[in-house]
């Protein structure tokens, strides 16, 4: 699987995620309430029931559909 280069500095923008809405590839997710979600990763692969911890999740994704996770922010 190809590796996608990511800037290692701090994020410069935070955007509230709406469940099921596609967005530009983010650098990470910031989660307020831990739980699971269905993600579309940077390669376009859909992953179901992914556990997301409260706090910082260093995942490059383009879509999050909430399962039990809540209060999700995309970091750019």
PDB file of N, CA and C in Angstrom:
ATOM      1  N   UNK A   1       0.847  -1.169   0.000  1.00  0.00           N
ATOM      2  CA  UNK A   1       0.000   0.000   0.000  1.00  0.00           C
ATOM      3  C   UNK A   1       0.895   1.235   0.000  1.00  0.00           C
ATOM      4  N   UNK A   2       0.596   2.239  -0.812  1.00  0.00           N
ATOM      5  CA  UNK A   2       1.451   3.428  -0.889  1.00  0.00           C
ATOM      6  C   UNK A   2       1.387   4.249   0.386  1.00  0.00           C
ATOM      7  N   UNK A   3       2.511   4.786   0.773  1.00  0.00           N
ATOM      8  CA  UNK A   3       2.569   5.646   1.944  1.00  0.00           C
ATOM      9  C   UNK A   3       2.254   7.072   1.514  1.00  0.00           C
ATOM     10  N   UNK A   4       1.437   7.755   2.291  1.00  0.00           N
ATOM     11  CA  UNK A   4       1.055   9.120   1.982  1.00  0.00           C
ATOM     12  C   UNK A   4       1.811  10.044   2.918  1.00  0.00           C
ATOM     13  N   UNK A   5       2.544  10.995   2.347  1.00  0.00           N
ATOM     14  CA  UNK A   5       3.345  11.920   3.156  1.00  0.00           C
ATOM     15  C   UNK A   5       2.449  12.894   3.903  1.00  0.00           C
ATOM     16  N   UNK A   6       2.784  13.141   5.163  1.00  0.00           N
ATOM     17  CA  UNK A   6       2.010  14.044   6.011  1.00  0.00           C
ATOM     18  C   UNK A   6       2.952  15.041   6.650  1.00  0.00           C
ATOM     19  N   UNK A   7       2.544  16.307   6.682  1.00  0.00           N
ATOM     20  CA  UNK A   7       3.297  17.332   7.390  1.00  0.00           C
ATOM     21  C   UNK A   7       3.259  16.985   8.878  1.00  0.00           C
ATOM     22  N   UNK A   8       4.388  17.023   9.552  1.00  0.00           N
ATOM     23  CA  UNK A   8       4.447  16.603  10.951  1.00  0.00           C
ATOM     24  C   UNK A   8       4.220  17.740  11.942  1.00  0.00           C
ATOM     25  N   UNK A   9       4.012  18.966  11.460  1.00  0.00           N
ATOM     26  CA  UNK A   9       3.776  20.093  12.352  1.00  0.00           C
ATOM     27  C   UNK A   9       2.356  20.081  12.906  1.00  0.00           C
ATOM     28  N   UNK A  10       2.048  21.045  13.777  1.00  0.00           N
ATOM     29  CA  UNK A  10       0.710  21.109  14.355  1.00  0.00           C
ATOM     30  C   UNK A  10      -0.336  21.469  13.299  1.00  0.00           C
ATOM     31  N   UNK A  11      -1.565  21.104  13.571  1.00  0.00           N
ATOM     32  CA  UNK A  11      -2.633  21.451  12.631  1.00  0.00           C
ATOM     33  C   UNK A  11      -2.883  22.957  12.669  1.00  0.00           C
ATOM     34  N   UNK A  12      -3.336  23.487  11.559  1.00  0.00           N
ATOM     35  CA  UNK A  12      -3.594  24.914  11.479  1.00  0.00           C
ATOM     36  C   UNK A  12      -5.071  25.233  11.366  1.00  0.00           C
ATOM     37  N   UNK A  13      -5.906  24.179  11.241  1.00  0.00           N
ATOM     38  CA  UNK A  13      -7.330  24.393  11.051  1.00  0.00           C
ATOM     39  C   UNK A  13      -8.105  23.212  11.621  1.00  0.00           C
ATOM     40  N   UNK A  14      -9.208  23.500  12.307  1.00  0.00           N
ATOM     41  CA  UNK A  14     -10.111  22.476  12.832  1.00  0.00           C
ATOM     42  C   UNK A  14     -11.481  22.700  12.242  1.00  0.00           C
ATOM     43  N   UNK A  15     -12.141  21.616  11.796  1.00  0.00           N
ATOM     44  CA  UNK A  15     -13.468  21.707  11.209  1.00  0.00           C
ATOM     45  C   UNK A  15     -14.348  20.636  11.848  1.00  0.00           C
ATOM     46  N   UNK A  16     -15.519  21.042  12.332  1.00  0.00           N
ATOM     47  CA  UNK A  16     -16.476  20.101  12.919  1.00  0.00           C
ATOM     48  C   UNK A  16     -16.952  19.143  11.838  1.00  0.00           C
ATOM     49  N   UNK A  17     -16.952  17.843  12.143  1.00  0.00           N
ATOM     50  CA  UNK A  17     -17.354  16.814  11.190  1.00  0.00           C
ATOM     51  C   UNK A  17     -18.845  16.525  11.370  1.00  0.00           C
ATOM     52  N   UNK A  18     -19.563  16.482  10.254  1.00  0.00           N
ATOM     53  CA  UNK A  18     -20.954  16.057  10.234  1.00  0.00           C
ATOM     54  C   UNK A  18     -20.975  14.603   9.781  1.00  0.00           C
ATOM     55  N   UNK A  19     -21.693  13.758  10.511  1.00  0.00           N
ATOM     56  CA  UNK A  19     -21.728  12.338  10.200  1.00  0.00           C
ATOM     57  C   UNK A  19     -22.143  12.082   8.760  1.00  0.00           C
ATOM     58  N   UNK A  20     -21.334  11.286   8.053  1.00  0.00           N
ATOM     59  CA  UNK A  20     -21.641  10.868   6.695  1.00  0.00           C
ATOM     60  C   UNK A  20     -21.281  11.853   5.603  1.00  0.00           C
ATOM     61  N   UNK A  21     -20.783  13.027   5.955  1.00  0.00           N
ATOM     62  CA  UNK A  21     -20.426  14.031   4.957  1.00  0.00           C
ATOM     63  C   UNK A  21     -18.966  13.859   4.528  1.00  0.00           C
ATOM     64  N   UNK A  22     -18.713  13.868   3.217  1.00  0.00           N
ATOM     65  CA  UNK A  22     -17.349  13.780   2.701  1.00  0.00           C
ATOM     66  C   UNK A  22     -16.663  15.131   2.850  1.00  0.00           C
ATOM     67  N   UNK A  23     -15.365  15.100   3.192  1.00  0.00           N
ATOM     68  CA  UNK A  23     -14.588  16.325   3.358  1.00  0.00           C
ATOM     69  C   UNK A  23     -13.189  16.110   2.803  1.00  0.00           C
ATOM     70  N   UNK A  24     -12.421  17.194   2.677  1.00  0.00           N
ATOM     71  CA  UNK A  24     -11.041  17.086   2.196  1.00  0.00           C
ATOM     72  C   UNK A  24     -10.230  16.229   3.167  1.00  0.00           C
ATOM     73  N   UNK A  25      -9.264  15.483   2.633  1.00  0.00           N
ATOM     74  CA  UNK A  25      -8.445  14.598   3.476  1.00  0.00           C
ATOM     75  C   UNK A  25      -7.817  15.386   4.621  1.00  0.00           C
ATOM     76  N   UNK A  26      -8.086  14.945   5.827  1.00  0.00           N
ATOM     77  CA  UNK A  26      -7.546  15.613   7.012  1.00  0.00           C
ATOM     78  C   UNK A  26      -6.286  14.906   7.486  1.00  0.00           C
ATOM     79  N   UNK A  27      -5.591  15.526   8.424  1.00  0.00           N
ATOM     80  CA  UNK A  27      -4.363  14.958   8.981  1.00  0.00           C
ATOM     81  C   UNK A  27      -4.634  14.089  10.197  1.00  0.00           C
ATOM     82  N   UNK A  28      -5.758  14.360  10.878  1.00  0.00           N
ATOM     83  CA  UNK A  28      -6.105  13.609  12.078  1.00  0.00           C
ATOM     84  C   UNK A  28      -7.537  13.929  12.464  1.00  0.00           C
ATOM     85  N   UNK A  29      -8.060  13.141  13.404  1.00  0.00           N
ATOM     86  CA  UNK A  29      -9.377  13.402  13.970  1.00  0.00           C
ATOM     87  C   UNK A  29      -9.224  13.701  15.457  1.00  0.00           C
ATOM     88  N   UNK A  30      -9.976  14.670  15.924  1.00  0.00           N
ATOM     89  CA  UNK A  30     -10.053  14.979  17.345  1.00  0.00           C
ATOM     90  C   UNK A  30     -11.446  14.554  17.787  1.00  0.00           C
ATOM     91  N   UNK A  31     -11.522  13.640  18.755  1.00  0.00           N
ATOM     92  CA  UNK A  31     -12.789  13.034  19.156  1.00  0.00           C
ATOM     93  C   UNK A  31     -13.139  13.446  20.579  1.00  0.00           C
ATOM     94  N   UNK A  32     -14.382  13.916  20.773  1.00  0.00           N
ATOM     95  CA  UNK A  32     -14.855  14.310  22.094  1.00  0.00           C
ATOM     96  C   UNK A  32     -15.390  13.137  22.892  1.00  0.00           C
ATOM     97  N   UNK A  33     -16.152  12.255  22.244  1.00  0.00           N
ATOM     98  CA  UNK A  33     -16.719  11.080  22.900  1.00  0.00           C
ATOM     99  C   UNK A  33     -16.271   9.836  22.152  1.00  0.00           C
ATOM    100  N   UNK A  34     -15.501   8.985  22.824  1.00  0.00           N
ATOM    101  CA  UNK A  34     -14.967   7.773  22.206  1.00  0.00           C
ATOM    102  C   UNK A  34     -16.095   6.861  21.735  1.00  0.00           C
ATOM    103  N   UNK A  35     -15.805   6.087  20.709  1.00  0.00           N
ATOM    104  CA  UNK A  35     -16.767   5.123  20.189  1.00  0.00           C
ATOM    105  C   UNK A  35     -16.271   4.549  18.877  1.00  0.00           C
ATOM    106  N   UNK A  36     -17.205   4.089  18.058  1.00  0.00           N
ATOM    107  CA  UNK A  36     -16.844   3.515  16.768  1.00  0.00           C
ATOM    108  C   UNK A  36     -17.448   4.344  15.642  1.00  0.00           C
ATOM    109  N   UNK A  37     -16.843   4.213  14.473  1.00  0.00           N
ATOM    110  CA  UNK A  37     -17.354   4.888  13.286  1.00  0.00           C
ATOM    111  C   UNK A  37     -16.923   4.154  12.039  1.00  0.00           C
ATOM    112  N   UNK A  38     -17.569   4.469  10.935  1.00  0.00           N
ATOM    113  CA  UNK A  38     -17.172   3.943   9.634  1.00  0.00           C
ATOM    114  C   UNK A  38     -16.385   5.045   8.947  1.00  0.00           C
ATOM    115  N   UNK A  39     -15.167   4.725   8.521  1.00  0.00           N
ATOM    116  CA  UNK A  39     -14.255   5.706   7.942  1.00  0.00           C
ATOM    117  C   UNK A  39     -13.954   5.389   6.495  1.00  0.00           C
ATOM    118  N   UNK A  40     -13.694   6.431   5.709  1.00  0.00           N
ATOM    119  CA  UNK A  40     -13.100   6.271   4.383  1.00  0.00           C
ATOM    120  C   UNK A  40     -11.700   6.856   4.511  1.00  0.00           C
ATOM    121  N   UNK A  41     -10.684   6.002   4.313  1.00  0.00           N
ATOM    122  CA  UNK A  41      -9.305   6.462   4.507  1.00  0.00           C
ATOM    123  C   UNK A  41      -8.782   7.189   3.277  1.00  0.00           C
ATOM    124  N   UNK A  42      -7.539   7.639   3.361  1.00  0.00           N
ATOM    125  CA  UNK A  42      -6.923   8.443   2.308  1.00  0.00           C
ATOM    126  C   UNK A  42      -6.791   7.707   0.981  1.00  0.00           C
ATOM    127  N   UNK A  43      -6.842   6.373   0.994  1.00  0.00           N
ATOM    128  CA  UNK A  43      -6.756   5.601  -0.245  1.00  0.00           C
ATOM    129  C   UNK A  43      -8.132   5.296  -0.830  1.00  0.00           C
ATOM    130  N   UNK A  44      -9.205   5.710  -0.132  1.00  0.00           N
ATOM    131  CA  UNK A  44     -10.560   5.465  -0.602  1.00  0.00           C
ATOM    132  C   UNK A  44     -11.186   4.197  -0.065  1.00  0.00           C
ATOM    133  N   UNK A  45     -10.498   3.516   0.833  1.00  0.00           N
ATOM    134  CA  UNK A  45     -11.006   2.283   1.418  1.00  0.00           C
ATOM    135  C   UNK A  45     -11.980   2.588   2.551  1.00  0.00           C
ATOM    136  N   UNK A  46     -13.118   1.900   2.563  1.00  0.00           N
ATOM    137  CA  UNK A  46     -14.103   2.057   3.633  1.00  0.00           C
ATOM    138  C   UNK A  46     -13.826   1.025   4.716  1.00  0.00           C
ATOM    139  N   UNK A  47     -13.753   1.492   5.949  1.00  0.00           N
ATOM    140  CA  UNK A  47     -13.461   0.645   7.113  1.00  0.00           C
ATOM    141  C   UNK A  47     -14.625   0.788   8.096  1.00  0.00           C
ATOM    142  N   UNK A  48     -15.223  -0.330   8.480  1.00  0.00           N
ATOM    143  CA  UNK A  48     -16.414  -0.324   9.321  1.00  0.00           C
ATOM    144  C   UNK A  48     -16.069  -0.599  10.781  1.00  0.00           C
ATOM    145  N   UNK A  49     -16.797   0.054  11.686  1.00  0.00           N
ATOM    146  CA  UNK A  49     -16.669  -0.142  13.131  1.00  0.00           C
ATOM    147  C   UNK A  49     -15.249   0.077  13.646  1.00  0.00           C
ATOM    148  N   UNK A  50     -14.626   1.141  13.197  1.00  0.00           N
ATOM    149  CA  UNK A  50     -13.275   1.484  13.639  1.00  0.00           C
ATOM    150  C   UNK A  50     -13.371   2.122  15.026  1.00  0.00           C
ATOM    151  N   UNK A  51     -12.627   1.605  16.014  1.00  0.00           N
ATOM    152  CA  UNK A  51     -12.643   2.222  17.335  1.00  0.00           C
ATOM    153  C   UNK A  51     -11.850   3.534  17.330  1.00  0.00           C
ATOM    154  N   UNK A  52     -12.458   4.585  17.839  1.00  0.00           N
ATOM    155  CA  UNK A  52     -11.817   5.893  17.929  1.00  0.00           C
ATOM    156  C   UNK A  52     -11.750   6.296  19.396  1.00  0.00           C
ATOM    157  N   UNK A  53     -10.554   6.618  19.857  1.00  0.00           N
ATOM    158  CA  UNK A  53     -10.375   7.013  21.251  1.00  0.00           C
ATOM    159  C   UNK A  53     -10.719   8.484  21.443  1.00  0.00           C
ATOM    160  N   UNK A  54     -11.072   8.833  22.665  1.00  0.00           N
ATOM    161  CA  UNK A  54     -11.282  10.241  22.969  1.00  0.00           C
ATOM    162  C   UNK A  54      -9.937  10.937  22.859  1.00  0.00           C
ATOM    163  N   UNK A  55      -9.918  12.086  22.180  1.00  0.00           N
ATOM    164  CA  UNK A  55      -8.682  12.822  21.982  1.00  0.00           C
ATOM    165  C   UNK A  55      -8.209  12.696  20.551  1.00  0.00           C
ATOM    166  N   UNK A  56      -6.903  12.730  20.372  1.00  0.00           N
ATOM    167  CA  UNK A  56      -6.255  12.785  19.067  1.00  0.00           C
ATOM    168  C   UNK A  56      -6.140  11.398  18.446  1.00  0.00           C
ATOM    169  N   UNK A  57      -6.607  11.258  17.204  1.00  0.00           N
ATOM    170  CA  UNK A  57      -6.497  10.022  16.430  1.00  0.00           C
ATOM    171  C   UNK A  57      -5.780  10.361  15.120  1.00  0.00           C
ATOM    172  N   UNK A  58      -4.509   9.976  14.975  1.00  0.00           N
ATOM    173  CA  UNK A  58      -3.720  10.347  13.787  1.00  0.00           C
ATOM    174  C   UNK A  58      -4.099   9.513  12.561  1.00  0.00           C
ATOM    175  N   UNK A  59      -5.272   9.798  12.008  1.00  0.00           N
ATOM    176  CA  UNK A  59      -5.796   9.054  10.869  1.00  0.00           C
ATOM    177  C   UNK A  59      -6.116  10.019   9.731  1.00  0.00           C
ATOM    178  N   UNK A  60      -5.643   9.724   8.538  1.00  0.00           N
ATOM    179  CA  UNK A  60      -5.979  10.532   7.365  1.00  0.00           C
ATOM    180  C   UNK A  60      -7.245   9.937   6.758  1.00  0.00           C
ATOM    181  N   UNK A  61      -8.348  10.672   6.851  1.00  0.00           N
ATOM    182  CA  UNK A  61      -9.622  10.189   6.340  1.00  0.00           C
ATOM    183  C   UNK A  61     -10.333  11.279   5.544  1.00  0.00           C
ATOM    184  N   UNK A  62     -11.343  10.872   4.766  1.00  0.00           N
ATOM    185  CA  UNK A  62     -12.137  11.817   3.992  1.00  0.00           C
ATOM    186  C   UNK A  62     -13.618  11.752   4.344  1.00  0.00           C
ATOM    187  N   UNK A  63     -13.981  10.807   5.224  1.00  0.00           N
ATOM    188  CA  UNK A  63     -15.380  10.681   5.619  1.00  0.00           C
ATOM    189  C   UNK A  63     -15.469   9.896   6.917  1.00  0.00           C
ATOM    190  N   UNK A  64     -16.368  10.325   7.801  1.00  0.00           N
ATOM    191  CA  UNK A  64     -16.649   9.599   9.035  1.00  0.00           C
ATOM    192  C   UNK A  64     -18.163   9.503   9.175  1.00  0.00           C
ATOM    193  N   UNK A  65     -18.663   8.289   9.289  1.00  0.00           N
ATOM    194  CA  UNK A  65     -20.077   8.090   9.608  1.00  0.00           C
ATOM    195  C   UNK A  65     -20.115   7.597  11.046  1.00  0.00           C
ATOM    196  N   UNK A  66     -20.783   8.356  11.899  1.00  0.00           N
ATOM    197  CA  UNK A  66     -20.781   8.049  13.327  1.00  0.00           C
ATOM    198  C   UNK A  66     -21.540   6.751  13.609  1.00  0.00           C
ATOM    199  N   UNK A  67     -20.936   5.935  14.455  1.00  0.00           N
ATOM    200  CA  UNK A  67     -21.615   4.791  15.053  1.00  0.00           C
ATOM    201  C   UNK A  67     -21.957   5.243  16.460  1.00  0.00           C
ATOM    202  N   UNK A  68     -21.038   4.953  17.390  1.00  0.00           N
ATOM    203  CA  UNK A  68     -21.219   5.413  18.771  1.00  0.00           C
ATOM    204  C   UNK A  68     -20.315   6.597  19.095  1.00  0.00           C
ATOM    205  N   UNK A  69     -19.409   6.953  18.190  1.00  0.00           N
ATOM    206  CA  UNK A  69     -18.516   8.095  18.398  1.00  0.00           C
ATOM    207  C   UNK A  69     -19.319   9.395  18.244  1.00  0.00           C
ATOM    208  N   UNK A  70     -18.863  10.455  18.915  1.00  0.00           N
ATOM    209  CA  UNK A  70     -19.565  11.728  18.823  1.00  0.00           C
ATOM    210  C   UNK A  70     -18.582  12.882  19.025  1.00  0.00           C
ATOM    211  N   UNK A  71     -18.980  14.064  18.585  1.00  0.00           N
ATOM    212  CA  UNK A  71     -18.183  15.286  18.738  1.00  0.00           C
ATOM    213  C   UNK A  71     -16.810  15.125  18.077  1.00  0.00           C
ATOM    214  N   UNK A  72     -16.834  14.981  16.750  1.00  0.00           N
ATOM    215  CA  UNK A  72     -15.621  14.711  15.967  1.00  0.00           C
ATOM    216  C   UNK A  72     -15.215  15.955  15.180  1.00  0.00           C
ATOM    217  N   UNK A  73     -13.917  16.224  15.171  1.00  0.00           N
ATOM    218  CA  UNK A  73     -13.335  17.363  14.459  1.00  0.00           C
ATOM    219  C   UNK A  73     -12.226  16.865  13.544  1.00  0.00           C
ATOM    220  N   UNK A  74     -12.176  17.416  12.315  1.00  0.00           N
ATOM    221  CA  UNK A  74     -11.093  17.108  11.382  1.00  0.00           C
ATOM    222  C   UNK A  74      -9.995  18.145  11.587  1.00  0.00           C
ATOM    223  N   UNK A  75      -8.756  17.702  11.680  1.00  0.00           N
ATOM    224  CA  UNK A  75      -7.607  18.598  11.846  1.00  0.00           C
ATOM    225  C   UNK A  75      -6.842  18.639  10.531  1.00  0.00           C
ATOM    226  N   UNK A  76      -6.559  19.871  10.060  1.00  0.00           N
ATOM    227  CA  UNK A  76      -5.841  20.081   8.796  1.00  0.00           C
ATOM    228  C   UNK A  76      -4.530  20.767   9.039  1.00  0.00           C
TER     229      UNK A  76
END
